[in-house]
Structures are given as C-alpha cells and as structure tokens.
Amino acid sequence: MRKNQHSHAARAFSDRRWMIPFFASLLVFATLIMSATVGLFTLPYNEDEFSDDAISFNASEDSSSLFVESDLRRSHYQSGHSGVEAPRLAYLISGTKGDSHRMMRTLQAVYHPRNQYILHLDFEAPPRERLDLTALVKNDPTFREVENVRVMAQSNLITYKGPTMIACTLQAIAILLKESLEWDWFINLSASDYPLVTQDDLLYVFSNVSRSLNFIEHDQISGWKLKHRSKSIIIDPGLYLSKKYEVTWSTQRRSVPTSFKLFTEGYFHTVICNNEEYRKTAISHDLHYIAWDNPPKQHPRVLSVKDFDKMLKSNAPFARKFEKDDPVLDRIDKELLGRTGRFVPGAWCIGTSDGGPDPCFVRGNDSVFRPGPGADRLQKLLQGLLSEEFRSKQCS
C-alpha cells in the first residue's frame, strides 16, 4: 500500500494534468493570504496543530476593553447585575470513516441549547455512515426541537496538512454564519477530542471574557522551520482527485514572503498575527491538554487513564486525542462532567432523573448556568493567559 502511494505521487509529476489545478490552488491561496494581510479576513485550523482553537469573530475592541487578570474577578456573570448577554459558542466536530459514533459522543458531551453545532464526515466515510449520522441527529428529540445541530450535506475530501482542511473549515464557518450570527467563539474539534469541563462551566467563565479574544496557539516560524516549511511547495491531491492521498512535496522551493510573517502553524494564525487590529486579540493557547510525542513533538500522543491527573492539573477545558470508547472517557464522564444520560447535565435540564427519564428531556432557561469545579479550574487557566506578562509575548 505504501509503495502504491509513492508511485501515485510520482505519476502526479509526470502527468501534466496536475499543473492546472496546482497553479489554480496556488493562486487562490496567495489571494487569500494577501487579502488577509490588509484586513479583509477577521476569521481567526490542523488536525494536530490548529484544529482545536476557540475563536472569536467579533470586531476587535480597543486594548483597554481586553480583560486581564483583575477583570476576571468582576461580576459579569448572569446574576442580574450585568446587561451583557451570556455568550454563545459555535462548534465544528469533524470525523472520518468509522467516526460517526465518536462524533455523537463528543457532541452530546459539549451540547448546550445556546450553542450552534455542525458535523462533518469526510469523503472517506461511506454514504451509509453519513446517512446514519444524519438520522441520529434528526431522531434526537432535543436536537429536533432546538434546531441547533446540523450535518454538512457536502462531504469534503480532507488531506492532513493540506489546504483542503482549511477550505472545509471555512465552509463550515460560512454555514454557521448563514444559519445564525448569534455566536461569539468558534471551536473546532475532531472526533478524538473530549471536554474536561461542562458547558455550564465554560459558558459561565466566558461570560466574563472579552468577546474579541482569540485563543489560538501560535509561534512565529524561524530558524530551520523557516527553511524547511516555508519554502516548500505542497500539492494537495484532495483538490483534484476523488481518492485520498498524502500531500505531495515538490522538489522546487519558493522564496519566503517579505510582506508578512509566517506563524504555526497555519493559515488562521498567520492572518491574525499580521493584522494590527487582530494581533492584539491573540492568546497563544488552544484551550486543550495535548501530550505530544517525544521526539519530535509532531503528533499528539493517545491519552489514557494514566494521563487523567495531568489533564486535570492543566486546567484546560478540552483534551485530545482519545481512542474510541477508551475507559478514560468513562472516567471523565463520571468524575468531571457528571454525565449519566445522553447529555452532560446543566441548569437547562430541569427534568427529574430519579428512576425516570433523562432530566435534559425537559428544558429550562438556557441563560442560567450551574458551574462546578471545572469553572474554578478554567478560571485559574484564564487568569494566567490574560495576565499582562503572558499577553505581552503574543504574535512575536
């Protein structure tokens, strides 16, 4: 199988039919980057490096309105003393062949009626699995009533580290914006992600965070990375083929751009950090606990029960990556999320569970939150991230 893939890559260069889509994709990418640097894009994606960021799409406020550590102590929660509405989140949950049930488990773990959700199964998933996922969503009485969960009708072919990954993310964002403008942050998850706090915890704490902030881990490309990563020309087969292959690396090299700086590791990071208005909003943390392989720290290590304490001490609201139905997920459900039924319970669930149906079958006020220990952990994380010392190092 590996040998066949390599021979396909060789044929791609010997067959001139690749040239038209290749140069077309280069033109599109260059246009996007140039547009971004003059501020046309305000949208703060990777399977490993940037698929997990919490992103705000609100216009930037001046620097005085960006909350720092002292501002977190202000009582801006839903207590009747503030006119600011509680935040709303928009989630993209992505998966591939065999991921539909993992996606549903993650969806139910992060579900809240205030939020918007969109699910995408890539082109490798068979049509039957996509139909089954759609049926699961349509048949859920809560999803049907609230109408805030959608399955992307178009199945995109996604190539890891290729522009097709960015294109799919932008498409999902466009759909979410078309359906509703009433959300404050975009959170990109995969089927291997899982929350470590409840949505009540997350919404309660983020009620007191400036809506302009973008939590997107970034680092300027320099040294050997600048030579090996920035000068490479990559061809994404997903742009012009109907079968998934790895990206192809050209032997040719391009010059490093001089009109903007490159950041890791991706498109959105570079866009934000090269815009004077939005670079002030960048917080270099993706709100995830990730244990990288060592060496060379290129891919997340699979988490298990032995990582539970480290996840907890990180104070992060999400973690990745997990194997399907790993026992550690059951422990997270029980000890951190209090999940016993379909959804992680919150103040919006006002039914009874004493020998009866799932309490979330009956919905209450979705603007009322019942924070738990997860909110305290998340608040500690944000106090450090929003300190002047930490923020002074952003986009540098």
mmCIF file of C-alpha atoms in Angstrom:
data_model
loop_
_atom_site.group_PDB
_atom_site.id
_atom_site.type_symbol
_atom_site.label_atom_id
_atom_site.label_comp_id
_atom_site.label_asym_id
_atom_site.label_seq_id
_atom_site.Cartn_x
_atom_site.Cartn_y
_atom_site.Cartn_z
ATOM 1 C CA MET A 1 0.000 0.000 0.000
ATOM 2 C CA ARG A 2 2.795 2.437 0.867
ATOM 3 C CA LYS A 3 4.592 1.620 -2.354
ATOM 4 C CA ASN A 4 1.471 2.272 -4.399
ATOM 5 C CA GLN A 5 1.004 5.647 -2.794
ATOM 6 C CA HIS A 6 4.532 6.668 -3.660
ATOM 7 C CA SER A 7 4.102 5.609 -7.250
ATOM 8 C CA HIS A 8 0.939 7.697 -7.459
ATOM 9 C CA ALA A 9 2.865 10.724 -6.273
ATOM 10 C CA ALA A 10 5.445 10.118 -8.989
ATOM 11 C CA ARG A 11 2.727 9.890 -11.644
ATOM 12 C CA ALA A 12 1.333 13.212 -10.442
ATOM 13 C CA PHE A 13 4.517 14.934 -11.564
ATOM 14 C CA SER A 14 4.904 13.053 -14.814
ATOM 15 C CA ASP A 15 1.336 13.758 -15.880
ATOM 16 C CA ARG A 16 0.853 17.391 -16.884
ATOM 17 C CA ARG A 17 -2.836 17.287 -15.952
ATOM 18 C CA TRP A 18 -1.863 18.198 -12.411
ATOM 19 C CA MET A 19 -0.479 21.565 -13.469
ATOM 20 C CA ILE A 20 -3.758 23.442 -13.995
ATOM 21 C CA PRO A 21 -5.322 22.614 -10.613
ATOM 22 C CA PHE A 22 -1.954 23.044 -8.914
ATOM 23 C CA PHE A 23 -1.358 26.558 -10.145
ATOM 24 C CA ALA A 24 -5.020 27.407 -9.609
ATOM 25 C CA SER A 25 -4.747 26.335 -5.961
ATOM 26 C CA LEU A 26 -1.569 28.382 -5.567
ATOM 27 C CA LEU A 27 -3.328 31.433 -6.985
ATOM 28 C CA VAL A 28 -6.288 31.004 -4.611
ATOM 29 C CA PHE A 29 -4.013 30.536 -1.615
ATOM 30 C CA ALA A 30 -1.903 33.571 -2.480
ATOM 31 C CA THR A 31 -5.036 35.667 -2.914
ATOM 32 C CA LEU A 32 -6.350 34.616 0.487
ATOM 33 C CA ILE A 33 -3.084 35.435 2.235
ATOM 34 C CA MET A 34 -2.742 38.820 0.509
ATOM 35 C CA SER A 35 -6.341 39.671 1.329
ATOM 36 C CA ALA A 36 -5.835 38.663 4.934
ATOM 37 C CA THR A 37 -2.854 40.916 5.417
ATOM 38 C CA VAL A 38 -4.816 44.017 4.503
ATOM 39 C CA GLY A 39 -7.502 43.105 6.999
ATOM 40 C CA LEU A 40 -10.212 41.626 4.800
ATOM 41 C CA PHE A 41 -10.360 38.459 6.905
ATOM 42 C CA THR A 42 -11.291 38.523 10.556
ATOM 43 C CA LEU A 43 -11.532 34.788 10.968
ATOM 44 C CA PRO A 44 -9.048 33.627 13.396
ATOM 45 C CA TYR A 45 -7.370 25.122 11.632
ATOM 46 C CA ASN A 46 -4.868 21.219 11.575
ATOM 47 C CA GLU A 47 -5.569 18.061 12.700
ATOM 48 C CA ASP A 48 -2.876 18.376 15.272
ATOM 49 C CA GLU A 49 -1.656 21.945 15.375
ATOM 50 C CA PHE A 50 -4.707 24.134 14.937
ATOM 51 C CA SER A 51 -7.902 22.122 14.849
ATOM 52 C CA ASP A 52 -8.789 22.902 18.426
ATOM 53 C CA ASP A 53 -8.771 26.659 18.792
ATOM 54 C CA ALA A 54 -11.519 28.714 20.399
ATOM 55 C CA ILE A 55 -12.007 31.664 18.078
ATOM 56 C CA SER A 56 -13.909 34.923 18.278
ATOM 57 C CA PHE A 57 -15.342 36.598 15.198
ATOM 58 C CA ASN A 58 -16.350 39.859 16.838
ATOM 59 C CA ALA A 59 -14.674 43.088 15.791
ATOM 60 C CA SER A 60 -11.710 43.924 17.940
ATOM 61 C CA GLU A 61 -12.181 46.275 20.848
ATOM 62 C CA ASP A 62 -9.542 48.759 21.936
ATOM 63 C CA SER A 63 -6.837 47.485 24.244
ATOM 64 C CA SER A 64 -8.492 48.928 27.333
ATOM 65 C CA SER A 65 -11.508 46.672 26.885
ATOM 66 C CA LEU A 66 -9.500 43.438 26.798
ATOM 67 C CA PHE A 67 -9.927 41.838 30.178
ATOM 68 C CA VAL A 68 -6.825 40.975 32.181
ATOM 69 C CA GLU A 69 -6.484 39.110 35.439
ATOM 70 C CA SER A 70 -8.196 41.728 37.600
ATOM 71 C CA ASP A 71 -11.168 41.938 35.244
ATOM 72 C CA LEU A 72 -11.890 38.235 35.669
ATOM 73 C CA ARG A 73 -12.925 38.955 39.239
ATOM 74 C CA ARG A 74 -15.691 41.299 38.143
ATOM 75 C CA SER A 75 -19.226 40.032 38.482
ATOM 76 C CA HIS A 76 -20.275 39.893 34.858
ATOM 77 C CA TYR A 77 -21.957 36.514 35.128
ATOM 78 C CA GLN A 78 -25.667 36.002 34.720
ATOM 79 C CA SER A 79 -26.578 37.411 38.108
ATOM 80 C CA GLY A 80 -28.849 40.259 37.111
ATOM 81 C CA HIS A 81 -26.136 42.902 37.647
ATOM 82 C CA SER A 82 -24.883 42.970 34.086
ATOM 83 C CA GLY A 83 -26.640 43.822 30.856
ATOM 84 C CA VAL A 84 -24.220 41.690 28.842
ATOM 85 C CA GLU A 85 -25.858 38.571 27.428
ATOM 86 C CA ALA A 86 -24.226 35.240 28.165
ATOM 87 C CA PRO A 87 -22.034 34.006 25.312
ATOM 88 C CA ARG A 88 -22.921 31.503 22.648
ATOM 89 C CA LEU A 89 -20.467 29.074 21.041
ATOM 90 C CA ALA A 90 -20.306 27.555 17.556
ATOM 91 C CA TYR A 91 -18.753 24.090 17.235
ATOM 92 C CA LEU A 92 -17.414 22.179 14.246
ATOM 93 C CA ILE A 93 -16.952 18.460 15.000
ATOM 94 C CA SER A 94 -15.131 16.570 12.236
ATOM 95 C CA GLY A 95 -14.569 12.890 11.595
ATOM 96 C CA THR A 96 -13.674 10.295 9.009
ATOM 97 C CA LYS A 97 -14.607 6.685 8.255
ATOM 98 C CA GLY A 98 -15.829 4.911 11.397
ATOM 99 C CA ASP A 99 -16.074 8.090 13.479
ATOM 100 C CA SER A 100 -19.828 8.733 13.490
ATOM 101 C CA HIS A 101 -20.489 7.317 16.966
ATOM 102 C CA ARG A 102 -17.408 9.037 18.412
ATOM 103 C CA MET A 103 -18.664 12.303 16.942
ATOM 104 C CA MET A 104 -22.066 11.799 18.578
ATOM 105 C CA ARG A 105 -20.467 11.085 21.943
ATOM 106 C CA THR A 106 -18.388 14.257 21.725
ATOM 107 C CA LEU A 107 -21.402 16.235 20.506
ATOM 108 C CA GLN A 108 -23.556 15.105 23.422
ATOM 109 C CA ALA A 109 -20.731 15.879 25.862
ATOM 110 C CA VAL A 110 -20.458 19.500 24.652
ATOM 111 C CA TYR A 111 -24.141 20.099 23.896
ATOM 112 C CA HIS A 112 -25.994 23.143 25.190
ATOM 113 C CA PRO A 113 -29.142 24.735 23.719
ATOM 114 C CA ARG A 114 -27.439 28.160 23.488
ATOM 115 C CA ASN A 115 -24.788 26.914 21.078
ATOM 116 C CA GLN A 116 -24.638 26.040 17.384
ATOM 117 C CA TYR A 117 -23.173 22.755 16.087
ATOM 118 C CA ILE A 118 -22.167 21.467 12.680
ATOM 119 C CA LEU A 119 -20.871 17.944 11.956
ATOM 120 C CA HIS A 120 -18.687 16.953 9.012
ATOM 121 C CA LEU A 121 -17.843 13.394 7.949
ATOM 122 C CA ASP A 122 -15.173 13.499 5.259
ATOM 123 C CA PHE A 123 -15.289 11.801 1.863
ATOM 124 C CA GLU A 124 -13.607 8.614 3.166
ATOM 125 C CA ALA A 125 -16.716 7.808 5.210
ATOM 126 C CA PRO A 126 -19.198 5.659 3.254
ATOM 127 C CA PRO A 127 -22.595 7.178 2.368
ATOM 128 C CA ARG A 128 -24.351 4.771 4.738
ATOM 129 C CA GLU A 129 -22.390 6.092 7.732
ATOM 130 C CA ARG A 130 -23.218 9.660 6.765
ATOM 131 C CA LEU A 131 -26.898 8.783 6.487
ATOM 132 C CA ASP A 132 -26.784 7.055 9.874
ATOM 133 C CA LEU A 133 -25.214 10.148 11.455
ATOM 134 C CA THR A 134 -27.865 12.362 9.916
ATOM 135 C CA ALA A 135 -30.592 10.033 11.202
ATOM 136 C CA LEU A 136 -29.149 10.126 14.725
ATOM 137 C CA VAL A 137 -29.348 13.912 14.695
ATOM 138 C CA LYS A 138 -32.823 14.078 13.164
ATOM 139 C CA ASN A 139 -34.244 11.485 15.545
ATOM 140 C CA ASP A 140 -32.990 13.143 18.704
ATOM 141 C CA PRO A 141 -35.969 14.992 20.242
ATOM 142 C CA THR A 142 -33.836 17.789 21.727
ATOM 143 C CA PHE A 143 -31.928 18.471 18.509
ATOM 144 C CA ARG A 144 -35.214 18.425 16.607
ATOM 145 C CA GLU A 145 -36.821 20.907 18.978
ATOM 146 C CA VAL A 146 -33.927 23.360 19.370
ATOM 147 C CA GLU A 147 -32.706 23.044 15.743
ATOM 148 C CA ASN A 148 -29.101 23.904 16.537
ATOM 149 C CA VAL A 149 -27.330 20.765 15.223
ATOM 150 C CA ARG A 150 -26.608 20.257 11.511
ATOM 151 C CA VAL A 151 -24.767 17.680 9.427
ATOM 152 C CA MET A 152 -22.889 19.100 6.433
ATOM 153 C CA ALA A 153 -24.538 17.764 3.290
ATOM 154 C CA GLN A 154 -21.333 18.089 1.285
ATOM 155 C CA SER A 155 -18.666 15.547 2.154
ATOM 156 C CA ASN A 156 -15.230 17.006 1.512
ATOM 157 C CA LEU A 157 -12.047 15.105 0.822
ATOM 158 C CA ILE A 158 -9.655 16.221 3.545
ATOM 159 C CA THR A 159 -5.892 15.893 3.304
ATOM 160 C CA TYR A 160 -3.926 16.250 6.522
ATOM 161 C CA LYS A 161 -1.834 19.454 6.453
ATOM 162 C CA GLY A 162 -3.327 20.427 3.090
ATOM 163 C CA PRO A 163 -5.417 23.443 2.037
ATOM 164 C CA THR A 164 -8.497 21.192 1.779
ATOM 165 C CA MET A 165 -8.532 21.163 5.584
ATOM 166 C CA ILE A 166 -8.663 24.951 5.692
ATOM 167 C CA ALA A 167 -11.280 25.070 2.928
ATOM 168 C CA CYS A 168 -13.567 22.680 4.820
ATOM 169 C CA THR A 169 -13.253 24.759 7.988
ATOM 170 C CA LEU A 170 -14.097 27.963 6.131
ATOM 171 C CA GLN A 171 -17.091 26.254 4.538
ATOM 172 C CA ALA A 172 -18.370 25.141 7.952
ATOM 173 C CA ILE A 173 -17.929 28.666 9.322
ATOM 174 C CA ALA A 174 -19.833 30.085 6.349
ATOM 175 C CA ILE A 175 -22.734 27.693 7.010
ATOM 176 C CA LEU A 176 -22.790 28.585 10.700
ATOM 177 C CA LEU A 177 -22.814 32.297 9.900
ATOM 178 C CA LYS A 178 -25.591 31.821 7.367
ATOM 179 C CA GLU A 179 -27.724 29.955 9.892
ATOM 180 C CA SER A 180 -27.099 32.311 12.799
ATOM 181 C CA LEU A 181 -24.965 35.340 13.610
ATOM 182 C CA GLU A 182 -25.622 34.999 17.327
ATOM 183 C CA TRP A 183 -22.460 33.268 18.467
ATOM 184 C CA ASP A 184 -19.242 34.613 19.902
ATOM 185 C CA TRP A 185 -16.498 31.964 19.553
ATOM 186 C CA PHE A 186 -15.852 29.199 17.042
ATOM 187 C CA ILE A 187 -14.459 25.942 18.479
ATOM 188 C CA ASN A 188 -13.010 23.347 16.129
ATOM 189 C CA LEU A 189 -12.999 19.760 17.430
ATOM 190 C CA SER A 190 -12.340 16.344 15.951
ATOM 191 C CA ALA A 191 -13.928 13.026 16.867
ATOM 192 C CA SER A 192 -10.880 12.295 19.065
ATOM 193 C CA ASP A 193 -11.433 15.388 21.244
ATOM 194 C CA TYR A 194 -13.340 15.410 24.518
ATOM 195 C CA PRO A 195 -14.290 18.097 27.073
ATOM 196 C CA LEU A 196 -12.891 18.248 30.596
ATOM 197 C CA VAL A 197 -15.461 20.786 31.839
ATOM 198 C CA THR A 198 -19.197 21.116 31.415
ATOM 199 C CA GLN A 199 -20.752 23.626 29.049
ATOM 200 C CA ASP A 200 -22.187 25.390 32.100
ATOM 201 C CA ASP A 201 -18.606 25.767 33.369
ATOM 202 C CA LEU A 202 -17.387 27.048 30.011
ATOM 203 C CA LEU A 203 -20.227 29.491 29.348
ATOM 204 C CA TYR A 204 -20.182 30.765 32.942
ATOM 205 C CA VAL A 205 -16.484 31.615 32.847
ATOM 206 C CA PHE A 206 -16.506 33.003 29.303
ATOM 207 C CA SER A 207 -19.373 35.309 30.260
ATOM 208 C CA ASN A 208 -16.640 37.430 31.810
ATOM 209 C CA VAL A 209 -14.134 37.283 28.949
ATOM 210 C CA SER A 210 -13.854 39.868 26.196
ATOM 211 C CA ARG A 211 -15.654 38.552 23.116
ATOM 212 C CA SER A 212 -12.848 39.853 20.886
ATOM 213 C CA LEU A 213 -10.183 37.470 22.213
ATOM 214 C CA ASN A 214 -8.918 34.606 20.028
ATOM 215 C CA PHE A 215 -7.480 31.567 21.775
ATOM 216 C CA ILE A 216 -5.195 30.239 19.083
ATOM 217 C CA GLU A 217 -1.777 28.792 19.904
ATOM 218 C CA HIS A 218 0.848 30.305 17.650
ATOM 219 C CA ASP A 219 4.571 30.658 17.191
ATOM 220 C CA GLN A 220 6.489 32.589 14.562
ATOM 221 C CA ILE A 221 8.303 30.360 12.078
ATOM 222 C CA SER A 222 12.046 30.919 12.273
ATOM 223 C CA GLY A 223 15.347 29.074 12.015
ATOM 224 C CA TRP A 224 15.287 25.662 10.357
ATOM 225 C CA LYS A 225 11.495 25.659 10.270
ATOM 226 C CA LEU A 226 11.531 28.726 8.052
ATOM 227 C CA LYS A 227 13.705 26.929 5.507
ATOM 228 C CA HIS A 228 12.071 23.507 5.582
ATOM 229 C CA ARG A 229 8.435 24.508 5.977
ATOM 230 C CA SER A 230 8.018 27.943 4.454
ATOM 231 C CA LYS A 231 9.902 27.338 1.213
ATOM 232 C CA SER A 232 8.258 24.013 0.372
ATOM 233 C CA ILE A 233 5.630 23.794 -2.361
ATOM 234 C CA ILE A 234 2.880 21.371 -1.395
ATOM 235 C CA ILE A 235 0.321 19.804 -3.717
ATOM 236 C CA ASP A 236 -2.898 18.677 -2.056
ATOM 237 C CA PRO A 237 -4.355 15.730 -4.063
ATOM 238 C CA GLY A 238 -7.712 16.380 -2.421
ATOM 239 C CA LEU A 239 -8.129 19.444 -4.648
ATOM 240 C CA TYR A 240 -8.401 17.431 -7.847
ATOM 241 C CA LEU A 241 -8.717 13.714 -7.031
ATOM 242 C CA SER A 242 -11.588 11.681 -5.610
ATOM 243 C CA LYS A 243 -9.382 9.370 -3.525
ATOM 244 C CA LYS A 244 -7.337 10.357 -0.506
ATOM 245 C CA TYR A 245 -3.558 10.513 -0.783
ATOM 246 C CA GLU A 246 -0.880 12.199 1.252
ATOM 247 C CA VAL A 247 0.226 15.678 0.251
ATOM 248 C CA THR A 248 2.983 15.770 -2.366
ATOM 249 C CA TRP A 249 6.129 17.822 -1.790
ATOM 250 C CA SER A 250 7.694 19.482 -4.796
ATOM 251 C CA THR A 251 11.477 19.459 -5.230
ATOM 252 C CA GLN A 252 11.267 23.142 -6.126
ATOM 253 C CA ARG A 253 11.388 25.868 -3.482
ATOM 254 C CA ARG A 254 9.759 29.257 -3.214
ATOM 255 C CA SER A 255 11.072 32.414 -1.611
ATOM 256 C CA VAL A 256 9.991 33.414 1.881
ATOM 257 C CA PRO A 257 7.360 36.207 1.805
ATOM 258 C CA THR A 258 8.610 39.611 2.866
ATOM 259 C CA SER A 259 5.307 41.472 3.270
ATOM 260 C CA PHE A 260 4.114 39.344 6.217
ATOM 261 C CA LYS A 261 5.446 36.899 8.799
ATOM 262 C CA LEU A 262 4.501 33.221 8.954
ATOM 263 C CA PHE A 263 3.164 31.609 12.124
ATOM 264 C CA THR A 264 2.492 27.962 13.130
ATOM 265 C CA GLU A 265 1.301 26.532 12.188
ATOM 266 C CA GLY A 266 -1.342 27.503 9.756
ATOM 267 C CA TYR A 267 -3.415 29.945 7.816
ATOM 268 C CA PHE A 268 -5.524 31.490 10.576
ATOM 269 C CA HIS A 269 -2.532 32.089 12.840
ATOM 270 C CA THR A 270 -0.703 33.973 10.095
ATOM 271 C CA VAL A 271 -3.795 36.022 9.241
ATOM 272 C CA ILE A 272 -4.404 37.160 12.817
ATOM 273 C CA CYS A 273 -0.802 37.910 13.749
ATOM 274 C CA ASN A 274 -0.201 40.025 10.627
ATOM 275 C CA ASN A 275 -3.188 42.289 11.206
ATOM 276 C CA GLU A 276 -2.524 45.205 13.536
ATOM 277 C CA GLU A 277 -6.076 45.198 14.839
ATOM 278 C CA TYR A 278 -6.452 41.487 15.448
ATOM 279 C CA ARG A 279 -2.941 40.623 16.635
ATOM 280 C CA LYS A 280 -3.874 42.344 19.912
ATOM 281 C CA THR A 281 -6.623 39.759 20.404
ATOM 282 C CA ALA A 282 -4.417 36.649 20.057
ATOM 283 C CA ILE A 283 -3.945 34.478 23.148
ATOM 284 C CA SER A 284 -1.380 31.742 22.471
ATOM 285 C CA HIS A 285 -3.250 28.787 23.948
ATOM 286 C CA ASP A 286 -5.732 26.477 22.229
ATOM 287 C CA LEU A 287 -7.536 25.560 25.487
ATOM 288 C CA HIS A 288 -6.512 21.919 25.064
ATOM 289 C CA TYR A 289 -4.399 19.476 27.011
ATOM 290 C CA ILE A 290 -2.201 17.654 24.495
ATOM 291 C CA ALA A 291 0.647 15.259 25.233
ATOM 292 C CA TRP A 292 2.990 15.472 22.250
ATOM 293 C CA ASP A 293 5.138 12.563 21.132
ATOM 294 C CA ASN A 294 8.746 12.978 22.177
ATOM 295 C CA PRO A 295 10.668 13.259 19.996
ATOM 296 C CA PRO A 296 9.891 15.072 17.723
ATOM 297 C CA LYS A 297 6.644 16.632 19.039
ATOM 298 C CA GLN A 298 4.863 16.476 15.722
ATOM 299 C CA HIS A 299 1.758 14.474 16.677
ATOM 300 C CA PRO A 300 -0.430 14.198 19.784
ATOM 301 C CA ARG A 301 0.085 11.083 21.866
ATOM 302 C CA VAL A 302 -3.004 8.961 22.596
ATOM 303 C CA LEU A 303 -4.274 9.701 26.106
ATOM 304 C CA SER A 304 -5.367 7.077 28.624
ATOM 305 C CA VAL A 305 -6.310 6.726 32.293
ATOM 306 C CA LYS A 306 -2.697 7.280 33.357
ATOM 307 C CA ASP A 307 -2.931 10.800 31.901
ATOM 308 C CA PHE A 308 -6.041 11.718 33.916
ATOM 309 C CA ASP A 309 -4.280 13.650 36.682
ATOM 310 C CA LYS A 310 -2.144 15.617 34.214
ATOM 311 C CA MET A 311 -5.242 16.560 32.234
ATOM 312 C CA LEU A 312 -6.909 17.751 35.413
ATOM 313 C CA LYS A 313 -3.906 19.805 36.548
ATOM 314 C CA SER A 314 -3.672 21.520 33.152
ATOM 315 C CA ASN A 315 -6.986 23.307 33.881
ATOM 316 C CA ALA A 316 -7.747 23.062 30.148
ATOM 317 C CA PRO A 317 -11.396 22.738 29.096
ATOM 318 C CA PHE A 318 -10.619 20.174 26.341
ATOM 319 C CA ALA A 319 -8.145 17.347 25.686
ATOM 320 C CA ARG A 320 -7.012 15.207 22.770
ATOM 321 C CA LYS A 321 -6.521 12.672 21.456
ATOM 322 C CA PHE A 322 -8.518 9.703 22.686
ATOM 323 C CA GLU A 323 -9.156 6.269 21.258
ATOM 324 C CA LYS A 324 -12.771 5.279 20.625
ATOM 325 C CA ASP A 325 -14.568 4.358 23.875
ATOM 326 C CA ASP A 326 -11.349 4.390 25.899
ATOM 327 C CA PRO A 327 -12.010 3.818 29.651
ATOM 328 C CA VAL A 328 -10.622 7.275 30.422
ATOM 329 C CA LEU A 329 -13.656 8.796 28.685
ATOM 330 C CA ASP A 330 -15.955 6.985 31.104
ATOM 331 C CA ARG A 331 -13.918 8.358 33.997
ATOM 332 C CA ILE A 332 -14.150 11.885 32.593
ATOM 333 C CA ASP A 333 -17.910 11.477 32.206
ATOM 334 C CA LYS A 334 -18.291 10.309 35.794
ATOM 335 C CA GLU A 335 -15.795 12.416 37.737
ATOM 336 C CA LEU A 336 -15.575 15.651 35.744
ATOM 337 C CA LEU A 337 -18.800 16.005 33.766
ATOM 338 C CA GLY A 338 -21.370 14.222 35.949
ATOM 339 C CA ARG A 339 -22.789 12.632 32.832
ATOM 340 C CA THR A 340 -25.251 9.783 33.303
ATOM 341 C CA GLY A 341 -27.647 10.202 30.371
ATOM 342 C CA ARG A 342 -27.462 11.498 26.814
ATOM 343 C CA PHE A 343 -26.093 14.892 27.680
ATOM 344 C CA VAL A 344 -23.833 16.395 30.292
ATOM 345 C CA PRO A 345 -26.426 17.906 32.671
ATOM 346 C CA GLY A 346 -26.644 21.657 33.160
ATOM 347 C CA ALA A 347 -29.006 24.179 34.671
ATOM 348 C CA TRP A 348 -31.045 23.997 31.461
ATOM 349 C CA CYS A 349 -32.003 20.383 32.291
ATOM 350 C CA ILE A 350 -34.957 20.678 34.667
ATOM 351 C CA GLY A 351 -36.490 17.208 34.415
ATOM 352 C CA THR A 352 -36.143 14.570 37.112
ATOM 353 C CA SER A 353 -33.812 11.599 36.926
ATOM 354 C CA ASP A 354 -34.979 9.692 39.989
ATOM 355 C CA GLY A 355 -35.882 6.486 38.247
ATOM 356 C CA GLY A 356 -37.417 8.492 35.434
ATOM 357 C CA PRO A 357 -36.353 9.888 32.071
ATOM 358 C CA ASP A 358 -33.236 11.870 31.263
ATOM 359 C CA PRO A 359 -33.547 15.278 33.047
ATOM 360 C CA CYS A 360 -32.450 17.013 29.841
ATOM 361 C CA PHE A 361 -35.650 15.900 28.112
ATOM 362 C CA VAL A 362 -37.225 18.907 29.831
ATOM 363 C CA ARG A 363 -35.567 22.231 29.004
ATOM 364 C CA GLY A 364 -35.400 25.277 31.204
ATOM 365 C CA ASN A 365 -33.742 28.683 30.838
ATOM 366 C CA ASP A 366 -30.569 28.285 28.779
ATOM 367 C CA SER A 367 -29.154 31.566 30.131
ATOM 368 C CA VAL A 368 -28.845 30.147 33.632
ATOM 369 C CA PHE A 369 -25.702 28.160 34.445
ATOM 370 C CA ARG A 370 -24.724 25.831 37.250
ATOM 371 C CA PRO A 371 -20.921 25.951 37.351
ATOM 372 C CA GLY A 372 -18.928 23.313 39.172
ATOM 373 C CA PRO A 373 -15.257 22.605 39.946
ATOM 374 C CA GLY A 374 -14.449 22.813 36.229
ATOM 375 C CA ALA A 375 -15.279 26.508 36.255
ATOM 376 C CA ASP A 376 -12.723 27.096 39.021
ATOM 377 C CA ARG A 377 -10.031 25.240 37.060
ATOM 378 C CA LEU A 378 -10.797 27.140 33.876
ATOM 379 C CA GLN A 379 -10.781 30.464 35.716
ATOM 380 C CA LYS A 380 -7.282 29.734 37.028
ATOM 381 C CA LEU A 381 -6.082 28.984 33.488
ATOM 382 C CA LEU A 382 -7.537 32.205 32.112
ATOM 383 C CA GLN A 383 -6.071 34.303 34.904
ATOM 384 C CA GLY A 384 -2.634 33.280 33.706
ATOM 385 C CA LEU A 385 -3.420 33.567 29.996
ATOM 386 C CA LEU A 386 -4.883 37.051 30.346
ATOM 387 C CA SER A 387 -2.115 38.428 32.530
ATOM 388 C CA GLU A 388 -0.096 41.303 31.112
ATOM 389 C CA GLU A 389 3.114 39.252 31.239
ATOM 390 C CA PHE A 390 1.671 36.427 29.115
ATOM 391 C CA ARG A 391 -0.110 38.674 26.657
ATOM 392 C CA SER A 392 2.968 40.807 26.043
ATOM 393 C CA LYS A 393 4.537 37.859 24.185
ATOM 394 C CA GLN A 394 1.704 37.385 21.683
ATOM 395 C CA CYS A 395 2.413 37.288 17.934
ATOM 396 C CA SER A 396 6.130 37.819 18.483
#
